[in-house]
Coordinates of C-alpha atoms in Angstrom, one line a residue:
M1 CA 118.7 53.6 115.2
I2 CA 119.1 54.4 118.9
T3 CA 118.5 57.9 118.4
I4 CA 115.3 56.8 116.2
L5 CA 114.0 54.6 119.2
V6 CA 114.6 56.9 122.0
F7 CA 112.4 59.7 120.1
L8 CA 109.5 56.9 119.2
L9 CA 109.0 56.5 123.1
P10 CA 106.9 59.4 123.8
F11 CA 104.6 58.4 121.0
T12 CA 104.0 55.3 122.1
D13 CA 102.7 57.1 125.9
S14 CA 99.8 58.2 123.6
Y15 CA 98.3 54.8 122.9
L16 CA 97.8 54.5 127.0
E17 CA 95.5 57.6 126.6
F18 CA 92.5 55.7 125.9
A19 CA 92.7 53.2 128.7
H20 CA 92.6 56.3 131.3
S21 CA 89.5 57.4 129.4
S22 CA 86.8 57.9 132.0
E23 CA 84.2 54.7 131.3
A24 CA 87.0 52.8 130.5
E25 CA 88.1 53.2 134.0
F26 CA 84.7 53.7 135.5
L27 CA 83.9 49.7 134.4
L28 CA 87.6 48.4 135.4
Y29 CA 86.7 50.1 138.8
R30 CA 83.3 48.4 139.2
F31 CA 84.8 45.4 138.0
L32 CA 87.4 45.4 140.8
S33 CA 85.4 46.7 143.8
D34 CA 82.7 44.0 143.5
Q35 CA 83.5 41.6 140.5
S36 CA 80.0 42.1 139.5
P37 CA 79.2 41.3 135.8
I38 CA 78.6 44.7 134.0
G39 CA 77.0 43.5 130.8
K40 CA 78.1 43.8 127.4
K41 CA 79.5 47.2 127.4
W42 CA 82.6 46.0 129.0
D43 CA 83.1 43.9 125.7
R44 CA 83.3 46.8 123.6
Y45 CA 86.7 47.7 126.0
I46 CA 88.2 43.8 126.7
G47 CA 88.8 43.7 122.9
S48 CA 91.1 47.0 122.6
D49 CA 94.7 46.5 123.8
L50 CA 95.0 49.5 125.5
V51 CA 92.2 48.3 127.9
K52 CA 94.3 45.2 127.7
G53 CA 97.5 46.7 128.6
W54 CA 96.1 49.3 131.5
Y55 CA 94.0 46.1 132.5
L56 CA 96.8 43.9 132.7
H57 CA 98.4 46.5 135.1
E58 CA 96.0 46.8 137.4
V59 CA 94.3 43.6 137.9
I60 CA 97.2 41.3 138.1
K61 CA 97.5 42.1 141.9
N62 CA 94.2 40.6 142.6
P63 CA 94.1 36.6 142.9
I64 CA 90.5 36.4 142.1
I65 CA 91.2 37.4 138.7
D66 CA 94.3 36.6 138.0
S67 CA 93.4 33.5 136.1
L68 CA 90.5 35.3 134.4
L69 CA 93.1 37.2 133.1
I70 CA 95.6 34.6 131.7
E71 CA 93.1 32.8 130.3
G72 CA 91.8 35.9 128.5
L73 CA 95.2 36.7 127.3
S74 CA 95.5 33.1 125.9
R75 CA 92.3 33.4 124.1
Q76 CA 92.0 36.7 122.6
V77 CA 95.8 37.4 122.1
H78 CA 99.2 35.6 121.3
R79 CA 101.9 36.3 124.3
R80 CA 104.1 38.4 122.0
H81 CA 101.2 41.0 121.3
P82 CA 101.8 44.4 121.9
V83 CA 99.5 44.2 124.7
L84 CA 102.8 43.2 127.3
A85 CA 104.4 46.2 125.6
L86 CA 101.7 48.5 127.1
A87 CA 101.9 46.8 130.3
Y88 CA 105.6 48.1 130.3
K89 CA 105.1 51.9 130.1
R90 CA 103.5 51.5 133.9
K91 CA 105.3 50.0 137.2
G92 CA 105.8 46.5 137.7
G93 CA 104.8 45.7 134.0
I94 CA 108.0 44.1 133.2
S95 CA 107.6 42.2 135.9
V96 CA 104.3 40.9 134.8
A97 CA 105.3 40.1 131.5
E98 CA 108.4 38.0 132.5
R99 CA 105.7 35.6 134.7
L100 CA 103.1 35.5 131.5
D101 CA 106.2 34.6 128.6
P102 CA 109.5 34.4 130.4
F103 CA 111.0 33.8 127.1
S104 CA 109.7 36.6 125.1
P105 CA 112.6 38.9 123.7
D106 CA 110.7 41.8 123.9
I107 CA 111.5 41.8 127.6
P108 CA 115.4 42.8 126.9
F109 CA 114.6 44.7 124.1
Y110 CA 112.1 46.9 125.8
K111 CA 114.5 47.5 128.6
L112 CA 117.1 48.2 126.2
V113 CA 115.7 51.0 125.3
C114 CA 114.3 52.5 128.6
A115 CA 118.0 52.2 129.7
I116 CA 119.6 54.3 126.6
S117 CA 116.6 56.5 127.0
Q118 CA 117.5 56.7 130.9
G119 CA 121.1 57.1 130.2
K120 CA 122.1 53.8 131.7
L121 CA 125.0 52.8 131.0
R122 CA 125.3 49.8 133.3
D123 CA 122.0 48.6 132.0
I124 CA 122.9 49.0 128.6
V125 CA 125.8 46.5 128.8
T126 CA 124.0 43.6 130.2
L127 CA 121.2 43.9 127.9
V128 CA 123.1 43.9 125.4
Q129 CA 124.7 40.5 126.7
K130 CA 121.1 39.2 127.3
I131 CA 120.1 40.3 123.5
K132 CA 122.9 38.5 122.5
E133 CA 121.6 35.1 124.1
Y134 CA 118.3 35.9 122.7
L135 CA 119.7 35.6 118.9
N136 CA 119.8 31.6 119.2
D137 CA 115.7 32.4 119.4
F138 CA 114.2 31.8 116.2
Y139 CA 111.6 34.3 116.6
F140 CA 114.0 36.4 117.9
Q141 CA 115.7 35.8 114.5
L142 CA 112.5 36.0 112.5
F143 CA 112.0 39.6 114.3
I144 CA 115.2 41.2 113.2
V145 CA 115.1 39.9 109.7
G146 CA 111.8 40.7 109.7
N147 CA 112.0 44.3 110.4
F148 CA 114.9 44.8 107.8
L149 CA 113.2 43.2 104.7
L150 CA 110.0 45.0 106.0
F151 CA 112.1 48.0 106.2
I152 CA 113.1 47.7 102.3
Y153 CA 109.6 46.9 101.9
F154 CA 107.9 49.8 103.0
T155 CA 110.9 52.2 101.5
V156 CA 110.3 50.3 98.0
F157 CA 106.7 51.5 97.8
L158 CA 107.8 54.8 98.8
A159 CA 109.8 55.5 96.2
G160 CA 107.2 54.2 93.6
I161 CA 104.9 56.6 95.1
A162 CA 107.8 59.2 94.4
I163 CA 108.2 58.6 91.2
L164 CA 105.2 57.8 90.2
M165 CA 104.6 61.7 91.3
V166 CA 107.4 62.6 88.9
F167 CA 105.5 61.2 86.2
L168 CA 102.4 62.5 86.9
F169 CA 103.6 66.3 88.3
R170 CA 106.3 66.5 85.2
Y171 CA 105.2 64.3 82.5
L172 CA 101.3 64.1 82.6
P173 CA 101.3 68.0 81.0
V174 CA 102.7 66.5 77.6
Y175 CA 100.8 63.4 77.9
I176 CA 97.6 65.6 78.2
Y177 CA 99.0 67.5 75.1
N178 CA 99.2 64.9 72.9
L179 CA 96.0 63.1 74.2
G180 CA 94.2 66.2 73.1
Q181 CA 95.2 65.6 69.8
Y182 CA 93.0 62.2 69.5
L183 CA 90.6 63.2 71.6
P184 CA 88.6 66.6 70.3
V185 CA 87.4 67.4 73.2
P186 CA 87.7 70.5 76.1
E187 CA 91.0 70.4 77.8
I188 CA 89.5 69.9 81.2
F189 CA 88.2 66.5 80.3
R190 CA 91.5 65.4 79.1
Y191 CA 92.6 65.5 82.3
I192 CA 89.4 63.5 84.0
V193 CA 90.8 60.9 81.3
A194 CA 94.1 61.0 82.3
A195 CA 93.5 60.7 85.8
V196 CA 90.7 57.8 85.2
V197 CA 93.8 55.2 83.3
I198 CA 96.1 56.6 85.9
L199 CA 94.5 56.2 89.5
P200 CA 93.4 53.2 89.6
F201 CA 96.6 51.4 89.6
L202 CA 96.7 52.7 92.9
F203 CA 93.6 51.2 94.4
L204 CA 93.5 47.7 92.5
T205 CA 96.7 46.7 94.0
R206 CA 97.7 45.4 97.4
N207 CA 100.9 44.9 96.2
I208 CA 103.6 47.4 96.9
V209 CA 106.1 46.4 94.5
V210 CA 103.5 46.8 91.8
V211 CA 103.0 50.1 92.9
A212 CA 106.9 50.8 92.5
L213 CA 106.8 49.5 89.5
I214 CA 103.7 51.3 88.1
G215 CA 105.7 54.6 89.0
A216 CA 109.0 53.3 87.6
I217 CA 108.5 52.0 84.1
P218 CA 106.6 55.0 82.4
T219 CA 109.2 57.5 83.8
L220 CA 111.8 55.7 82.4
F221 CA 110.1 55.9 79.1
F222 CA 109.7 59.8 79.5
A223 CA 112.9 60.8 81.4
S224 CA 115.7 62.6 80.2
R225 CA 119.3 60.9 79.9
Q226 CA 120.2 62.2 83.4
E227 CA 117.2 61.3 84.8
R228 CA 117.0 57.6 83.4
R229 CA 120.1 57.2 85.4
W230 CA 118.5 57.8 88.6
I231 CA 115.5 55.8 87.5
K232 CA 117.2 52.8 86.1
F233 CA 119.0 52.6 90.1
I234 CA 115.6 52.6 91.1
L235 CA 113.9 50.3 89.1
I236 CA 116.7 47.6 89.2
W237 CA 116.2 48.3 93.2
I238 CA 112.4 47.5 93.0
I239 CA 112.8 44.2 90.8
L240 CA 115.4 42.9 92.9
S241 CA 113.0 43.6 95.7
L242 CA 110.0 41.5 94.3
P243 CA 111.1 38.6 96.5
V244 CA 111.5 40.8 99.2
S245 CA 107.7 41.0 99.6
Y246 CA 107.1 37.4 99.1
F247 CA 109.7 36.5 102.2
V248 CA 108.0 38.6 104.4
H249 CA 105.1 37.3 103.7
L250 CA 106.3 33.8 104.4
I251 CA 107.7 35.6 107.6
V252 CA 104.8 36.7 108.8
Q253 CA 102.8 33.0 108.1
T254 CA 105.8 32.0 110.5
M255 CA 105.1 34.0 113.5
R256 CA 101.6 33.7 113.4
G257 CA 101.8 29.7 113.1
S258 CA 100.2 29.4 109.8
N259 CA 103.0 27.3 108.3
K260 CA 105.5 24.5 109.7
A261 CA 108.3 26.3 110.9
G262 CA 105.6 28.4 112.7
V263 CA 103.8 25.4 114.1
I264 CA 107.3 23.6 115.1
Y265 CA 108.2 26.2 117.0
R266 CA 105.1 27.0 118.8
T267 CA 104.8 23.0 119.6
L268 CA 108.5 23.1 120.9
N269 CA 108.4 26.5 123.1
F270 CA 104.6 26.8 123.7
G271 CA 102.7 23.8 124.1
Y272 CA 101.3 21.0 121.1
E273 CA 100.0 22.2 118.4
K274 CA 97.6 19.7 116.5
A275 CA 99.0 21.2 113.0
I276 CA 102.2 19.6 113.5
E277 CA 100.2 16.1 112.8
K278 CA 99.5 17.0 109.3
F279 CA 103.7 17.1 108.5
H280 CA 105.8 14.6 107.7
D281 CA 109.3 15.6 107.4
P282 CA 111.7 14.8 110.0
I283 CA 111.7 17.7 112.2
A284 CA 108.4 17.9 112.3
I285 CA 107.8 14.6 113.5
F286 CA 111.1 15.0 115.6
A287 CA 109.2 17.7 117.4
N288 CA 105.9 15.9 117.7
A289 CA 107.7 13.1 119.4
Y290 CA 109.8 15.2 121.5
I291 CA 106.9 17.4 123.0
S292 CA 104.5 14.2 123.3
N293 CA 107.5 12.3 125.4
L294 CA 107.7 15.9 127.9
N295 CA 104.0 15.7 127.9
G296 CA 103.9 12.0 129.2
E297 CA 102.4 10.5 125.8
W298 CA 105.3 7.9 125.8
Q299 CA 103.6 5.3 123.4
K300 CA 103.0 8.3 120.9
A301 CA 106.8 9.5 121.2
E302 CA 108.3 5.9 120.9
S303 CA 106.0 4.9 118.0
L304 CA 107.3 8.4 116.2
Y305 CA 111.1 7.5 117.0
H306 CA 110.6 4.4 115.2
R307 CA 109.2 6.3 112.8
L308 CA 112.2 8.4 112.5
I309 CA 114.9 5.9 112.7
R310 CA 113.2 4.2 109.9
I311 CA 113.8 7.1 108.0
D312 CA 117.7 7.7 109.4
R313 CA 118.8 4.5 111.0
D314 CA 122.5 6.5 112.0
D315 CA 121.2 9.6 113.8
Y316 CA 122.4 9.1 117.5
K317 CA 119.8 11.7 118.7
Y318 CA 116.4 9.4 117.5
L319 CA 118.5 6.3 119.0
N320 CA 119.4 8.4 122.5
N321 CA 115.8 9.9 122.8
L322 CA 114.2 6.6 121.9
G323 CA 116.4 5.0 125.3
N324 CA 115.1 7.8 127.4
I325 CA 111.8 6.9 126.8
R326 CA 112.7 2.7 127.1
F327 CA 114.3 4.3 130.9
Q328 CA 111.4 5.9 132.1
L329 CA 109.3 3.0 131.2
G330 CA 112.0 0.0 133.1
D331 CA 113.1 -1.6 130.2
L332 CA 116.5 -1.0 131.1
D333 CA 118.1 -3.7 128.9
S334 CA 116.5 -2.2 126.1
A335 CA 117.9 1.4 126.7
E336 CA 121.2 0.1 127.5
I337 CA 121.6 -1.1 124.0
L338 CA 119.9 2.1 122.3
Y339 CA 122.3 4.0 124.1
R340 CA 125.2 2.1 123.1
R341 CA 124.2 2.7 119.4
A342 CA 123.7 6.4 119.9
A343 CA 127.0 6.9 121.6
D344 CA 129.2 5.1 119.0
L345 CA 127.3 7.0 116.4
S346 CA 127.9 10.5 118.0
Q347 CA 131.2 11.8 117.1
H348 CA 131.2 14.6 119.5
S349 CA 128.5 14.7 121.6
G350 CA 129.0 13.3 125.1
I351 CA 125.0 13.2 126.3
P352 CA 124.4 9.6 125.1
F353 CA 127.5 8.5 127.4
Q354 CA 125.8 10.7 129.7
N355 CA 122.5 8.9 129.6
L356 CA 124.2 5.6 129.8
A357 CA 126.2 6.4 133.0
N358 CA 122.6 7.2 134.7
L359 CA 121.9 3.9 133.9
Y360 CA 124.7 2.3 135.2
L361 CA 123.9 3.8 138.3
K362 CA 120.5 2.8 138.8
Q363 CA 121.9 -1.0 138.0
L364 CA 124.6 0.0 140.6
R365 CA 127.7 -0.6 138.0
F366 CA 129.7 2.1 139.7
L367 CA 132.7 1.4 137.6
D368 CA 130.9 1.7 134.3
A369 CA 129.2 4.5 135.6
S370 CA 132.3 6.2 136.2
R371 CA 133.9 5.8 132.8
N372 CA 130.7 6.7 131.0
F373 CA 130.7 10.2 133.0
K374 CA 134.3 11.0 132.6
I375 CA 133.9 10.7 128.6
A376 CA 130.6 12.6 129.1
R377 CA 132.6 15.2 130.9
E378 CA 135.4 15.5 128.4
R379 CA 132.7 15.7 125.3
G380 CA 131.2 19.0 127.2
A381 CA 128.0 17.0 128.5
P382 CA 126.8 19.0 131.3
D383 CA 127.0 17.6 134.9
V384 CA 123.3 16.7 136.2
D385 CA 122.2 13.5 137.6
Y386 CA 119.2 12.8 135.5
I387 CA 119.0 12.0 131.8
I388 CA 119.0 14.3 128.9
D389 CA 116.8 14.7 125.5
F390 CA 117.9 15.9 122.5
R391 CA 115.8 18.7 121.2
P392 CA 115.0 19.5 117.8
P393 CA 117.3 22.3 116.2
Q394 CA 115.9 25.5 115.9
E395 CA 118.3 26.5 113.0
N396 CA 116.7 23.7 110.7
L397 CA 113.5 25.8 111.0
W398 CA 114.7 28.1 108.5
L399 CA 114.6 26.0 105.5
H400 CA 110.8 25.2 106.4
I401 CA 110.0 28.9 105.9
F402 CA 111.0 29.6 102.3
N403 CA 109.3 27.6 100.0
F404 CA 109.4 28.6 96.7
Q405 CA 106.1 27.9 95.1
F406 CA 105.6 31.0 92.8
R407 CA 101.7 32.4 93.7
F408 CA 100.6 34.6 90.9
P409 CA 97.7 36.3 92.4
F410 CA 100.2 37.3 95.8
I411 CA 103.1 38.5 93.0
L412 CA 101.0 40.2 90.6
S413 CA 97.1 40.8 90.2
P414 CA 95.6 40.0 86.9
Y415 CA 93.6 43.0 87.0
I416 CA 96.7 45.1 87.3
L417 CA 98.6 43.0 84.7
I418 CA 95.8 44.1 81.9
L419 CA 95.6 47.5 83.0
A420 CA 99.4 48.0 82.8
I421 CA 99.6 46.7 79.1
A422 CA 97.0 49.2 78.4
I423 CA 98.2 51.7 79.7
Y424 CA 101.7 51.2 78.6
I425 CA 100.3 50.7 74.8
L426 CA 98.4 54.1 75.1
S427 CA 100.9 55.8 76.4
M428 CA 103.2 54.6 73.5
V429 CA 100.4 55.8 70.9
I430 CA 99.8 59.3 72.7
S431 CA 103.1 60.3 74.4
P432 CA 106.0 58.2 73.0
Y433 CA 109.1 59.9 75.1
S434 CA 111.2 61.4 71.6
V435 CA 108.7 64.6 71.9
V436 CA 108.7 65.2 75.5
N437 CA 110.6 68.4 76.5
F438 CA 110.0 71.7 78.2
C439 CA 110.3 75.7 77.4
A440 CA 113.0 76.8 79.2
L441 CA 111.2 80.2 79.9
C442 CA 107.5 79.4 80.9
G443 CA 108.1 75.7 81.5
G444 CA 105.4 74.4 79.4
P445 CA 105.5 71.1 77.7
I446 CA 106.3 71.0 74.2
T447 CA 106.5 68.5 71.3
K448 CA 109.3 67.9 68.8
E449 CA 106.9 69.8 66.1
S450 CA 106.1 72.8 67.9
E451 CA 109.5 73.1 69.2
I452 CA 111.9 76.0 68.5
V453 CA 115.5 75.8 69.5
D454 CA 118.0 78.8 69.8
G455 CA 121.1 77.1 70.7
P456 CA 121.3 75.1 73.9
N457 CA 117.9 76.1 74.9
H458 CA 114.4 74.9 73.6
Y459 CA 111.5 77.0 73.5
C460 CA 107.3 76.4 73.4
R461 CA 106.1 77.6 70.0
G462 CA 104.1 80.9 71.5
C463 CA 107.5 81.8 73.6
G464 CA 109.7 80.6 70.6
I465 CA 107.8 82.6 68.1
K466 CA 107.4 86.2 70.1
L467 CA 111.7 86.1 70.8
Q468 CA 112.1 85.4 66.8
T469 CA 109.6 88.2 65.9
A470 CA 111.2 90.7 68.3
R471 CA 112.6 94.0 66.6
D472 CA 115.4 94.8 68.4
E473 CA 117.3 93.5 71.1
N474 CA 115.1 95.9 73.4
T475 CA 112.1 94.3 72.4
R476 CA 113.7 90.8 72.8
E477 CA 114.6 91.8 76.2
R478 CA 111.2 93.1 77.4
I479 CA 109.6 89.9 75.7
L480 CA 112.0 88.1 77.7
L481 CA 111.1 89.6 81.0
Q482 CA 107.4 89.6 80.5
I483 CA 107.8 85.9 79.9
R484 CA 109.9 85.2 83.0
S485 CA 108.1 87.1 84.9
R486 CA 104.8 85.5 84.3
S487 CA 106.3 82.5 84.9
M488 CA 108.1 83.2 88.3
V489 CA 104.5 84.3 89.4
W490 CA 103.5 81.2 89.3
D491 CA 106.7 79.2 90.2
R492 CA 105.9 80.9 93.5
M493 CA 102.6 80.3 93.8
R494 CA 103.2 76.7 92.9
G495 CA 106.3 76.6 95.0
I496 CA 104.9 78.0 98.0
I497 CA 101.6 75.7 97.7
F498 CA 103.6 72.6 97.1
T499 CA 106.5 73.3 99.8
F500 CA 103.5 73.8 102.5
L501 CA 102.4 70.3 101.9
L502 CA 105.5 68.0 101.0
P503 CA 108.3 69.9 99.9
G504 CA 109.5 67.5 97.7
F505 CA 107.1 67.9 95.0
A506 CA 107.9 71.2 94.7
Q507 CA 111.8 70.2 93.4
I508 CA 109.9 67.4 91.4
Y509 CA 108.3 69.9 89.5
S510 CA 110.6 72.2 88.9
G511 CA 113.2 69.4 87.4
R512 CA 115.2 68.8 90.5
I513 CA 114.5 65.0 90.8
G514 CA 117.2 63.9 92.7
R515 CA 116.6 66.5 95.8
G516 CA 112.5 66.5 95.2
F517 CA 113.1 62.4 95.4
L518 CA 114.6 62.2 98.7
L519 CA 112.2 65.5 100.2
A520 CA 109.4 63.4 99.0
L521 CA 110.3 60.5 100.7
L522 CA 111.0 62.0 103.9
P523 CA 107.6 63.2 105.1
L524 CA 106.0 59.8 104.2
F525 CA 108.2 57.7 105.1
C526 CA 108.0 59.6 108.5
Y527 CA 104.2 59.3 108.7
L528 CA 104.4 55.5 108.1
F529 CA 107.3 55.0 110.7
L530 CA 105.2 56.8 113.0
Y531 CA 102.2 54.7 112.0
L532 CA 104.1 51.4 112.2
S533 CA 106.3 52.2 115.2
R534 CA 104.4 50.4 117.9
P535 CA 104.0 46.7 115.9
I536 CA 107.1 46.6 114.5
L537 CA 109.3 48.0 117.3
I538 CA 107.9 47.3 120.4
T539 CA 107.0 43.2 120.0
P540 CA 108.5 40.8 117.7
Y541 CA 104.7 39.6 117.4
W542 CA 104.2 41.8 114.3
F543 CA 102.4 41.5 111.0
T544 CA 102.0 43.8 107.8
P545 CA 98.4 45.6 107.7
P546 CA 96.8 45.3 104.4
L547 CA 97.7 48.1 102.0
T548 CA 93.9 49.4 101.5
S549 CA 93.9 50.7 105.2
Y550 CA 96.5 53.1 104.4
L551 CA 95.0 54.2 101.2
W552 CA 92.1 55.3 103.1
R553 CA 94.2 56.4 106.2
V554 CA 97.6 57.8 105.2
L555 CA 98.2 57.5 101.2
L556 CA 95.1 58.8 100.2
P557 CA 95.0 62.2 101.6
L558 CA 98.6 62.4 100.9
I559 CA 98.3 61.6 97.3
L560 CA 94.5 63.4 96.3
I561 CA 95.7 66.6 97.3
P562 CA 98.9 67.3 95.3
L563 CA 97.3 65.5 92.2
I564 CA 94.3 68.2 92.4
L565 CA 96.5 71.1 92.6
A566 CA 99.2 69.1 90.3
L567 CA 96.1 68.9 87.6
I568 CA 95.4 73.0 88.6
G569 CA 98.9 73.8 87.9
V570 CA 98.7 71.8 84.6
I571 CA 96.1 73.7 83.4
G572 CA 97.4 76.7 84.1
Y573 CA 99.8 76.0 81.3
G574 CA 97.1 76.1 78.8
P575 CA 96.4 79.8 78.2
R576 CA 100.1 80.3 78.5
R577 CA 100.7 78.0 75.4
Q578 CA 98.1 79.8 73.4
S579 CA 99.4 83.1 74.7

């Protein structure tokens, strides 16, 4: 993983090239030189993360627009956004990011990558210790878990695409051959019909796991016994990864602040979120009361703590924090009662004793204060001269992420379900797995009715009849050589074409499923990995883009080009089967 991170560093530099384009740089220069308005032309550039990153570094030194910059960042992007990562690539960028977001785990993460790339071993040890501290941060935990799940998510998708290619390249000839028995039309129209039936699966769903299942299930029906071992393993893997897609969705919603856990975390770390008022469970009320107290809204915080105490009268954290509010309002007698109750209920915490000792100091009761300070020290309370609030625990936020409500449109698209049932019924009628086989000489598809068996080998009708009608051994050898040479010419041409584009498909087409599967995954995975490296590896504030954009930008050409070549290759079986 470290090698991959270091390898990706030069690629991230390319994202800065647009920020240094002449027009954007000219507009920035005008803005810095005379602070004159430059019209709507700037709006086209200010929306770009690239210009924001360059702009962040260059203009932060200017006090006139410092406040404008911070206001623009808070309005346009979240603090933990790739814009900060772009600033890291220039001198002084890390200090800027630390000032804007001192608690961001982006900073030690990027420093670690830079230290590894530059070979600074001392910095690596220090930063590893720093990252260990960040492991207690809820967002950083989401970053680690989310990236791991996202890795599985996209790997399953690529596995499904690879298996679907196995189905199309290896078993489509048999499917088309049997389709011709029910459709008395020219052969080229059969391929068009098959493509129309199969390809909609890739475009009518945005769920990655569904695409993988669509590729795996038909292949399992048509595969040989040895191939089924691979496919069953991958199919089980895909089925187990169904909840992974759901968990990825929930984690993304949390990091965007769209659910309860995200709202609570953002309230505690970035400021009051109005959405927290609609949640009525204890941890949300606790977070609301805690941040209200920090903002000086003592009456609101007091009413919320009273509400929490009615829910759980034995929680010393609520009693302690309510006592702190009474202490700040000057009601020392009420605060003392609350502190005593909290101290009696707390078994290991020394914070209630610490606060009670500070109250006694204010009342000039030095003996009682000394006694409570001693208990607080024994229980590990910090040695400070001010009252301490209990902060809502972050580990409880994990319980508010995974709400197991089954949402049918998210897991499966109803259109996909209908089409899946139709294609599977059609596949069972037209191409039952018992008729699938391939000629040992020409590699053409054969059915049970047209199969000719000679020992361990299976031949199509054309090759089998030629071998059986051979007058002598020399004629048989000549026929074998002729068939093999014709097949070898096609195999070489097909191998050159497929190897030039995607090497795994040549292996899959030739029947080497395992090797071809791994090779087919390699270029697809590398392309997606580089494409996703910036939002995933540089910042925890990542998101899963919709699959539609990938189909157009990445997967569509990678799928359609091999499909066209595969159909051309499959058509080549027609005249050879007739010969």
